[in-house]
Short mmCIF file of C-alpha atoms and ligand atoms in Angstrom, two decimals:
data_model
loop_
_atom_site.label_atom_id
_atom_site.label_comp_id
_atom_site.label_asym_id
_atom_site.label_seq_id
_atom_site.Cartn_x
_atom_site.Cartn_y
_atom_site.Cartn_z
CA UNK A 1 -43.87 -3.31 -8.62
CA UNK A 2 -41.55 -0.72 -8.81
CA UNK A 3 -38.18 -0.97 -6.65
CA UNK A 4 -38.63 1.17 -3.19
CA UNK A 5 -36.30 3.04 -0.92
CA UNK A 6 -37.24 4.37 2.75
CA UNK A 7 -35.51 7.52 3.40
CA UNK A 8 -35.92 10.21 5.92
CA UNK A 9 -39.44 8.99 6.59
CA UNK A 10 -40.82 8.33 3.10
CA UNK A 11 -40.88 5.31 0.77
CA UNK A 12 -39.74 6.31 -2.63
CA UNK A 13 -39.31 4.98 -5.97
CA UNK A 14 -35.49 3.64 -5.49
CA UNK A 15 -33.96 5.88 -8.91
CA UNK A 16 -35.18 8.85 -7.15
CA UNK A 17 -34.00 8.36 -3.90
CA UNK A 18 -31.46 10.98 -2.52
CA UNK A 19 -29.57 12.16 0.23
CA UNK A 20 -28.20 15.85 0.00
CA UNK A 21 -24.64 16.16 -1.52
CA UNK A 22 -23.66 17.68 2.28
CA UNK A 23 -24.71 14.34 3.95
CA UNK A 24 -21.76 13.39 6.07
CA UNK A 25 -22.00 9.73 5.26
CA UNK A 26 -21.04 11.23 1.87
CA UNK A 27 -18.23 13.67 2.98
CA UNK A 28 -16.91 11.59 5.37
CA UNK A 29 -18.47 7.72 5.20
CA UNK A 30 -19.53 9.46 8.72
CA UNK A 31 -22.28 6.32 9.53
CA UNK A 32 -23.04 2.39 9.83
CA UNK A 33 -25.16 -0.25 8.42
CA UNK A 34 -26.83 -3.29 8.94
CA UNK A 35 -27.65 -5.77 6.49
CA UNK A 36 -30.69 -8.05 7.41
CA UNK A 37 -31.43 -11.33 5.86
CA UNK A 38 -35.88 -11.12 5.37
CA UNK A 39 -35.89 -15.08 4.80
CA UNK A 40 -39.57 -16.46 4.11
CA UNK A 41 -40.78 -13.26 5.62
CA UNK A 42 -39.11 -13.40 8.73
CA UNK A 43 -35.99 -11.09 9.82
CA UNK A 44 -33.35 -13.75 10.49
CA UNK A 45 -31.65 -12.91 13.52
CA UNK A 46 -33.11 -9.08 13.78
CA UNK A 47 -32.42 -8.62 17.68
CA UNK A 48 -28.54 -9.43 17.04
CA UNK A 49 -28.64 -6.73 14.13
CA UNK A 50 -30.19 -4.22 15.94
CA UNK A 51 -27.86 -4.75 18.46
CA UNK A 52 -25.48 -4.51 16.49
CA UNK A 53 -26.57 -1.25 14.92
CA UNK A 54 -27.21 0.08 18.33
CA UNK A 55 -23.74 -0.48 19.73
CA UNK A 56 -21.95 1.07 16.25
CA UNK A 57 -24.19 4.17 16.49
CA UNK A 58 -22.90 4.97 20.03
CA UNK A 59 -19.37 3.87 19.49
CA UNK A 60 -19.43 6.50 16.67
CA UNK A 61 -21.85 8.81 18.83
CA UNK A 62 -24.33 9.19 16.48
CA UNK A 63 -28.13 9.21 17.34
CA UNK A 64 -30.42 6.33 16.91
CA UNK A 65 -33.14 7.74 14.47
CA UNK A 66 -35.57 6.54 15.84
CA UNK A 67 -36.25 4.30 19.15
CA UNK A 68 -36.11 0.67 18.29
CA UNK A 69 -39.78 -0.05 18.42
CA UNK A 70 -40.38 2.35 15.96
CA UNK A 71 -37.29 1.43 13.62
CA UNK A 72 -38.96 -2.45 13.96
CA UNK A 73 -42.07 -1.32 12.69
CA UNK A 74 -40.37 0.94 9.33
CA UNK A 75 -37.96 -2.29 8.39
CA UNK A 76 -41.73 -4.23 8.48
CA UNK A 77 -43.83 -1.86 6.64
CA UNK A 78 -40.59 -1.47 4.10
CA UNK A 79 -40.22 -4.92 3.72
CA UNK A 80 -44.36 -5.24 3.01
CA UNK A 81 -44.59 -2.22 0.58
CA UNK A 82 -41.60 -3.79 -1.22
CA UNK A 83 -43.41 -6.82 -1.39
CA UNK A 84 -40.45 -8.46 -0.55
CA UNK A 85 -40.37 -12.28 1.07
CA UNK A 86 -36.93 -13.05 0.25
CA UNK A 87 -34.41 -10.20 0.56
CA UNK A 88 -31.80 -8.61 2.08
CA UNK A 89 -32.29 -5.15 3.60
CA UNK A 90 -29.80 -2.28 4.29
CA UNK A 91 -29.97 0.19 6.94
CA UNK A 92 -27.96 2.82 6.75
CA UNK A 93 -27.91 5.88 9.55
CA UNK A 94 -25.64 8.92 9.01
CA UNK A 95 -24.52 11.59 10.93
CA UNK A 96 -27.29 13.70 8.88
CA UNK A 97 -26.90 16.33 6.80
CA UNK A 98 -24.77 19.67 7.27
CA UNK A 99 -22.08 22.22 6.11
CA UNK A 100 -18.87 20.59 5.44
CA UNK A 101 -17.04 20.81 9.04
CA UNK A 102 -14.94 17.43 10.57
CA UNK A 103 -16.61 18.42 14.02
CA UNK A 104 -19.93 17.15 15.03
CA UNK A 105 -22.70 19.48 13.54
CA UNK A 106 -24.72 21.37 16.78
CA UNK A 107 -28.04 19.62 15.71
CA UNK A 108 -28.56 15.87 16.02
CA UNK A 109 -30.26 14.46 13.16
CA UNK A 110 -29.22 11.48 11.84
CA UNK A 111 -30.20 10.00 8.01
CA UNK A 112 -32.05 6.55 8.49
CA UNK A 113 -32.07 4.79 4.42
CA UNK A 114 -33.09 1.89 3.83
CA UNK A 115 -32.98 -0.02 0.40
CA UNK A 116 -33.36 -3.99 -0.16
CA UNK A 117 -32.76 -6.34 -2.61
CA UNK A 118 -34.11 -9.71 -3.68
CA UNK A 119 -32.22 -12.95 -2.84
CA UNK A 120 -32.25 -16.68 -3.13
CA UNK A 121 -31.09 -18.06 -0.06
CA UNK A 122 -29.91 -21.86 0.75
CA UNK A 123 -27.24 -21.60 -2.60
CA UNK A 124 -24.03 -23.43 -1.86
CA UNK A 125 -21.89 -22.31 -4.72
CA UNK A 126 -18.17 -23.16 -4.29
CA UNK A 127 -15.77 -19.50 -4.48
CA UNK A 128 -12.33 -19.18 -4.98
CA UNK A 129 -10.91 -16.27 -2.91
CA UNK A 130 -7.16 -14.84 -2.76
CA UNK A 131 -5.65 -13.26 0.51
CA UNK A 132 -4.74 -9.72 0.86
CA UNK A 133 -2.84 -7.32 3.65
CA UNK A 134 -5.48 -5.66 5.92
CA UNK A 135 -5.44 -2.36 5.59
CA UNK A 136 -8.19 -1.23 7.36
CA UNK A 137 -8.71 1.39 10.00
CA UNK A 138 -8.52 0.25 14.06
CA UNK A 139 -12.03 -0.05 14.70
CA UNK A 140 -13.36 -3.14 12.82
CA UNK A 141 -15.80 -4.01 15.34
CA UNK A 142 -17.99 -1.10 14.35
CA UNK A 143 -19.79 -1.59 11.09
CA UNK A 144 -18.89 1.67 9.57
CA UNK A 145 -19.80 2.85 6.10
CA UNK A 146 -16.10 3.48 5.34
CA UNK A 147 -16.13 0.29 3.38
CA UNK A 148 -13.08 1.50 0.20
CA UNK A 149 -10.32 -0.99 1.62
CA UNK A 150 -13.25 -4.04 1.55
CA UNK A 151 -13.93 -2.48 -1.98
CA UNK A 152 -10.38 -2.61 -2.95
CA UNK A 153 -9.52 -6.02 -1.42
CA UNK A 154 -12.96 -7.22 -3.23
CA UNK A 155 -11.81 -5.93 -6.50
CA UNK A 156 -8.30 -6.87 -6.33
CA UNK A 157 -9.64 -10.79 -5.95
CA UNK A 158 -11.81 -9.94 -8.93
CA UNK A 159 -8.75 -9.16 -10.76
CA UNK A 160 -7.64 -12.65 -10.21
CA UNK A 161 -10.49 -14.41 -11.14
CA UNK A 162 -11.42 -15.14 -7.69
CA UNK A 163 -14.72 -14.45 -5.94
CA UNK A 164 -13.44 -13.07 -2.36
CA UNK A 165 -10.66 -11.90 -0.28
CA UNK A 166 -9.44 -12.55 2.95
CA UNK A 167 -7.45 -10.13 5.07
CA UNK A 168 -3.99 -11.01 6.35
CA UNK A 169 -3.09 -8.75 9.40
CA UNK A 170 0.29 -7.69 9.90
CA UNK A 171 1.08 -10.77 11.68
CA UNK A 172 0.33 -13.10 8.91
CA UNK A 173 -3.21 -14.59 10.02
CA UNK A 174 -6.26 -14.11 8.44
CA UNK A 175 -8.49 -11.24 10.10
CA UNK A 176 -11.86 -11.94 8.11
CA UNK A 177 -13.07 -11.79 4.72
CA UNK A 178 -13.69 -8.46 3.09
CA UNK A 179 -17.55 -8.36 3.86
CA UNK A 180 -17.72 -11.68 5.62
CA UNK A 181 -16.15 -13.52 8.83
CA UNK A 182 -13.76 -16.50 7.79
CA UNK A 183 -13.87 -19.98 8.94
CA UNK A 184 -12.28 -23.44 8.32
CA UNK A 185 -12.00 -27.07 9.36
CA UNK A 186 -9.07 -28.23 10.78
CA UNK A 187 -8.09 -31.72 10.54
CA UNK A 188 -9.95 -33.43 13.52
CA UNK A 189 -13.39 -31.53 12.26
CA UNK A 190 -13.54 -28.78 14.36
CA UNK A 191 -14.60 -25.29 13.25
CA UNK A 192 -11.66 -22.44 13.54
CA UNK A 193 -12.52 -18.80 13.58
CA UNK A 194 -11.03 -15.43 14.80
CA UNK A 195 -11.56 -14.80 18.32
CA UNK A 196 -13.78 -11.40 17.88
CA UNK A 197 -12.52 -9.88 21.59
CA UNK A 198 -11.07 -6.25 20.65
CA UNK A 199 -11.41 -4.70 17.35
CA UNK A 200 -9.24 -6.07 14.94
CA UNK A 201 -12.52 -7.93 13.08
CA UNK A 202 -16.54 -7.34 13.02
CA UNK A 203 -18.17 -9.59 15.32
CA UNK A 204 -20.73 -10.90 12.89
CA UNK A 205 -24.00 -11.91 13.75
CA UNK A 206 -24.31 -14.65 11.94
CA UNK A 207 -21.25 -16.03 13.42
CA UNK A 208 -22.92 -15.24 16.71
CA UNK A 209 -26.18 -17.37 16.25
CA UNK A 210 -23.65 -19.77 15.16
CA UNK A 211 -21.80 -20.04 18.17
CA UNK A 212 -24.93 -20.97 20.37
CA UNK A 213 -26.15 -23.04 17.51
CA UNK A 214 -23.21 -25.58 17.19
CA UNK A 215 -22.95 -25.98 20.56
CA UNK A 216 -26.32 -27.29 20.83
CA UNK A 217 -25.17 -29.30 18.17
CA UNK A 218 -21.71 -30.55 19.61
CA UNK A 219 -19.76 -29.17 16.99
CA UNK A 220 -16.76 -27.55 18.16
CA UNK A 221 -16.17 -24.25 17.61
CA UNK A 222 -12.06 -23.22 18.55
CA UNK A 223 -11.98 -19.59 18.22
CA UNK A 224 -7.77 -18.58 17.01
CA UNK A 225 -6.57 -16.71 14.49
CA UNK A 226 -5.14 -19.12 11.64
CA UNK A 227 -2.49 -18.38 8.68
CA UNK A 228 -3.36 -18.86 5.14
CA UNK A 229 -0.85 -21.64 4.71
CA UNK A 230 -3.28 -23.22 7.62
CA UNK A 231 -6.33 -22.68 5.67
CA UNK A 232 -4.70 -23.96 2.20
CA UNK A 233 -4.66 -27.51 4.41
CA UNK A 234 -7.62 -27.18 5.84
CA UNK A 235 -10.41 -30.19 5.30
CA UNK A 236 -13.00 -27.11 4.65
CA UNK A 237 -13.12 -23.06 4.70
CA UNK A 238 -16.45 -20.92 4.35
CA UNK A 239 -17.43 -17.41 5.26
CA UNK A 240 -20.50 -16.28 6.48
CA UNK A 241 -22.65 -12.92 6.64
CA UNK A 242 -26.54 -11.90 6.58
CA UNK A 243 -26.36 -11.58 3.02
CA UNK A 244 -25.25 -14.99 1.84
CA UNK A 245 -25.58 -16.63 4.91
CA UNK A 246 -22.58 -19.78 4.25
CA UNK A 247 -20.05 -19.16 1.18
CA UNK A 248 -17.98 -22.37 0.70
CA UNK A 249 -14.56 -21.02 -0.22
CA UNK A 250 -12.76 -24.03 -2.10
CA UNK A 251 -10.01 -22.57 -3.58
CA UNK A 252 -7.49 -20.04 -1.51
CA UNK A 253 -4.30 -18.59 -3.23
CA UNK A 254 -4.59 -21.01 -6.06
CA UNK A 255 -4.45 -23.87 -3.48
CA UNK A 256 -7.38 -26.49 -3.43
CA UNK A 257 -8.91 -26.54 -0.21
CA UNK A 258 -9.75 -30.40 0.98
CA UNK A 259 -11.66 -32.11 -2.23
CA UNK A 260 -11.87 -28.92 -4.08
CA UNK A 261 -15.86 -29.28 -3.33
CA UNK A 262 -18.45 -28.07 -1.06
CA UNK A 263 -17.58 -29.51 2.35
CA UNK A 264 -20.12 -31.55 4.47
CA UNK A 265 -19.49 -29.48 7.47
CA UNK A 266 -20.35 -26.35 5.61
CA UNK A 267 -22.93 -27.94 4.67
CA UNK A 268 -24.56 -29.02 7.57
CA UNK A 269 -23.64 -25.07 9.34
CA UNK A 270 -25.96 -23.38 6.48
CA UNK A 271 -28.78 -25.93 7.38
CA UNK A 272 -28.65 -25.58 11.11
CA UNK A 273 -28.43 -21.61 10.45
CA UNK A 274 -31.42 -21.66 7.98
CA UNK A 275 -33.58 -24.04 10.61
CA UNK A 276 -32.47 -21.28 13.00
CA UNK A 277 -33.67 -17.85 11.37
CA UNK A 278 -37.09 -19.86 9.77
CA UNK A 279 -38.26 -21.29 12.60
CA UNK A 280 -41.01 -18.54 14.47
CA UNK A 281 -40.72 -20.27 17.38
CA UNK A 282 -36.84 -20.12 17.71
CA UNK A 283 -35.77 -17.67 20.35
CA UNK A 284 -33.00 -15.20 18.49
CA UNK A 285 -29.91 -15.16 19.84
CA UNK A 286 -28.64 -11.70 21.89
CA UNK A 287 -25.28 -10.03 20.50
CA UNK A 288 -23.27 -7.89 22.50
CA UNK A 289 -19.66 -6.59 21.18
CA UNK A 290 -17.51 -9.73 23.80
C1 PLP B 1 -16.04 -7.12 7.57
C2 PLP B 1 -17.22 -8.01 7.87
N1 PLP B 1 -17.04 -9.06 8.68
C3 PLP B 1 -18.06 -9.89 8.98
C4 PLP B 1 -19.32 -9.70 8.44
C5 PLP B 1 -20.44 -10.66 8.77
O1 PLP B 1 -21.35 -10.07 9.63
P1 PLP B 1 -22.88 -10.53 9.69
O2 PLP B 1 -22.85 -12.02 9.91
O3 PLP B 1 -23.43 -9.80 10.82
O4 PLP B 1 -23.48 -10.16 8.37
C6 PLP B 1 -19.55 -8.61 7.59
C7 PLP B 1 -20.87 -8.38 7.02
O5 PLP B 1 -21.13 -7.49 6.29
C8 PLP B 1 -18.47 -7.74 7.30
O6 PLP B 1 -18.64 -6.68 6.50
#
């Protein structure tokens, strides 16, 4: 089966998939994404994407491609001519296509892509990661394609051997990680994360379900911004995103975090999020930018 892309309307075979050289997510990384997490067939969490991708495209003041409904139905028939069960799934909308000019173009027509890869979710592999200054733009909160300071931070920990990195804002406290929101366990168990009010992070959706999820579960969620000196004494630190759900980071800065090994707290948040986005009969949590 050969790999397939969606774009524009068609499915094609992925190495000949193309957007015109005057695309403005080109020029100008002029667009967002969403990355969705297909998990036994299912789209885990899809309302809090779409949400998601909803609220970026008018922040941004691009057009929705294509009403939801109908955007539902092309990430289904995708995901079925890809014969895909287990995969992650971009979506990408542009501002379309058109001369080179910073100003809007006069005709709405935004690019819709969509490509997907295969994945094994429900791994728990131990990373190292290494902190970096943020240097990002303002406006975090919207998913934006302009991704080269992630890129940079991602390569810079790749450098050091590491797997991730975590921003440091000007402050000294950890924003997020660099494709990923950042979490750890402070000493009495609790879970400590970023509040997401503002724009100074991406309010992730998986970090969303997990909000409603652990406190159905009586785990305690305090939501502060924390140092990386914090987090090097933490009992436990993990990021999570759609496309690998809950990365146990074990090692930050060179310094061991807790046992060195894959916490039981992190742990038990992957399971609870996996029973969550499995389960048919689970009601999906809403997202909205608070
Ligand atoms: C900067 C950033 N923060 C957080 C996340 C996690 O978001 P989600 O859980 O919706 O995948 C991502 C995901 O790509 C991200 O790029």
């Amino acid at each position: 089966m050969p790999r397939l892309a969606y774009v524009n309307g068609r499915y094609v075979p992925h190495a000949q998939a193309a957007v015109h050289i005057e695309d403005r997510g080109f020029q100008f990384a002029d667009g967002v994404y969403e990355v969705v997490a297909l998990m036994n067939g299912r789209f885990a969490d899809e309302v809090g994407h779409l949400d998601r991708l909803e609220r970026s495209l008018r922040e941004l003041r691009i057009s929705m491609p294509m009403p939801r409904k109908a955007l539902q139905i092309v990430l289904r028939q995708f995901a079925r001519r890809s014969r895909l069960k287990n995969a992650v799934i971009y979506i990408q909308v542009t501002r379309g296509s058109s001369p080179r000019d910073f100003k809007f173009p006069p005709e709405r027509r935004s690019t819709l892509v969509m490509t997907a890869r295969p994945v094994t979710f429900g791994q728990l592999v131990g990373r190292k990661a290494i902190t970096v200054p943020d240097i990002r733009w303002k406006r975090r909160d919207i998913k934006t394609t302009a991704l080269v300071a992630q890129v940079l931070a991602k390569q810079a920990a790749v450098d050091k051997g590491a797997y991730e990195a975590w921003l440091v804002d000007d402050k000294g406290f950890v924003t997020e990680g660099s494709s990923a929101n950042a979490w750890i366990v402070d000493k009495s168990g609790n879970l400590v994360t970023r509040p997401t009010q503002g724009s100074m992070i991406l309010k992730g959706v998986t970090r969303n379900a997990l909000q409603a999820l652990c406190k159905k579960e009586k785990i305690k969620i305090i939501e502060r911004a924390f140092t990386p000196q914090e987090a090097y004494k933490a009992k436990e630190a993990f990021t999570t995103a759609a496309v690998s759900l809950v990365t146990p980071i074990v090692e930050l800065d060179g310094h061991k975090i807790g046992s060195g090994q894959v916490g039981a707290l992190t742990k038990k948040i992957l399971a609870i999020y996996i029973a969550y986005a499995k389960n048919p009969a689970q009601k999906q949590e809403r997202w909205d930018s608070r």
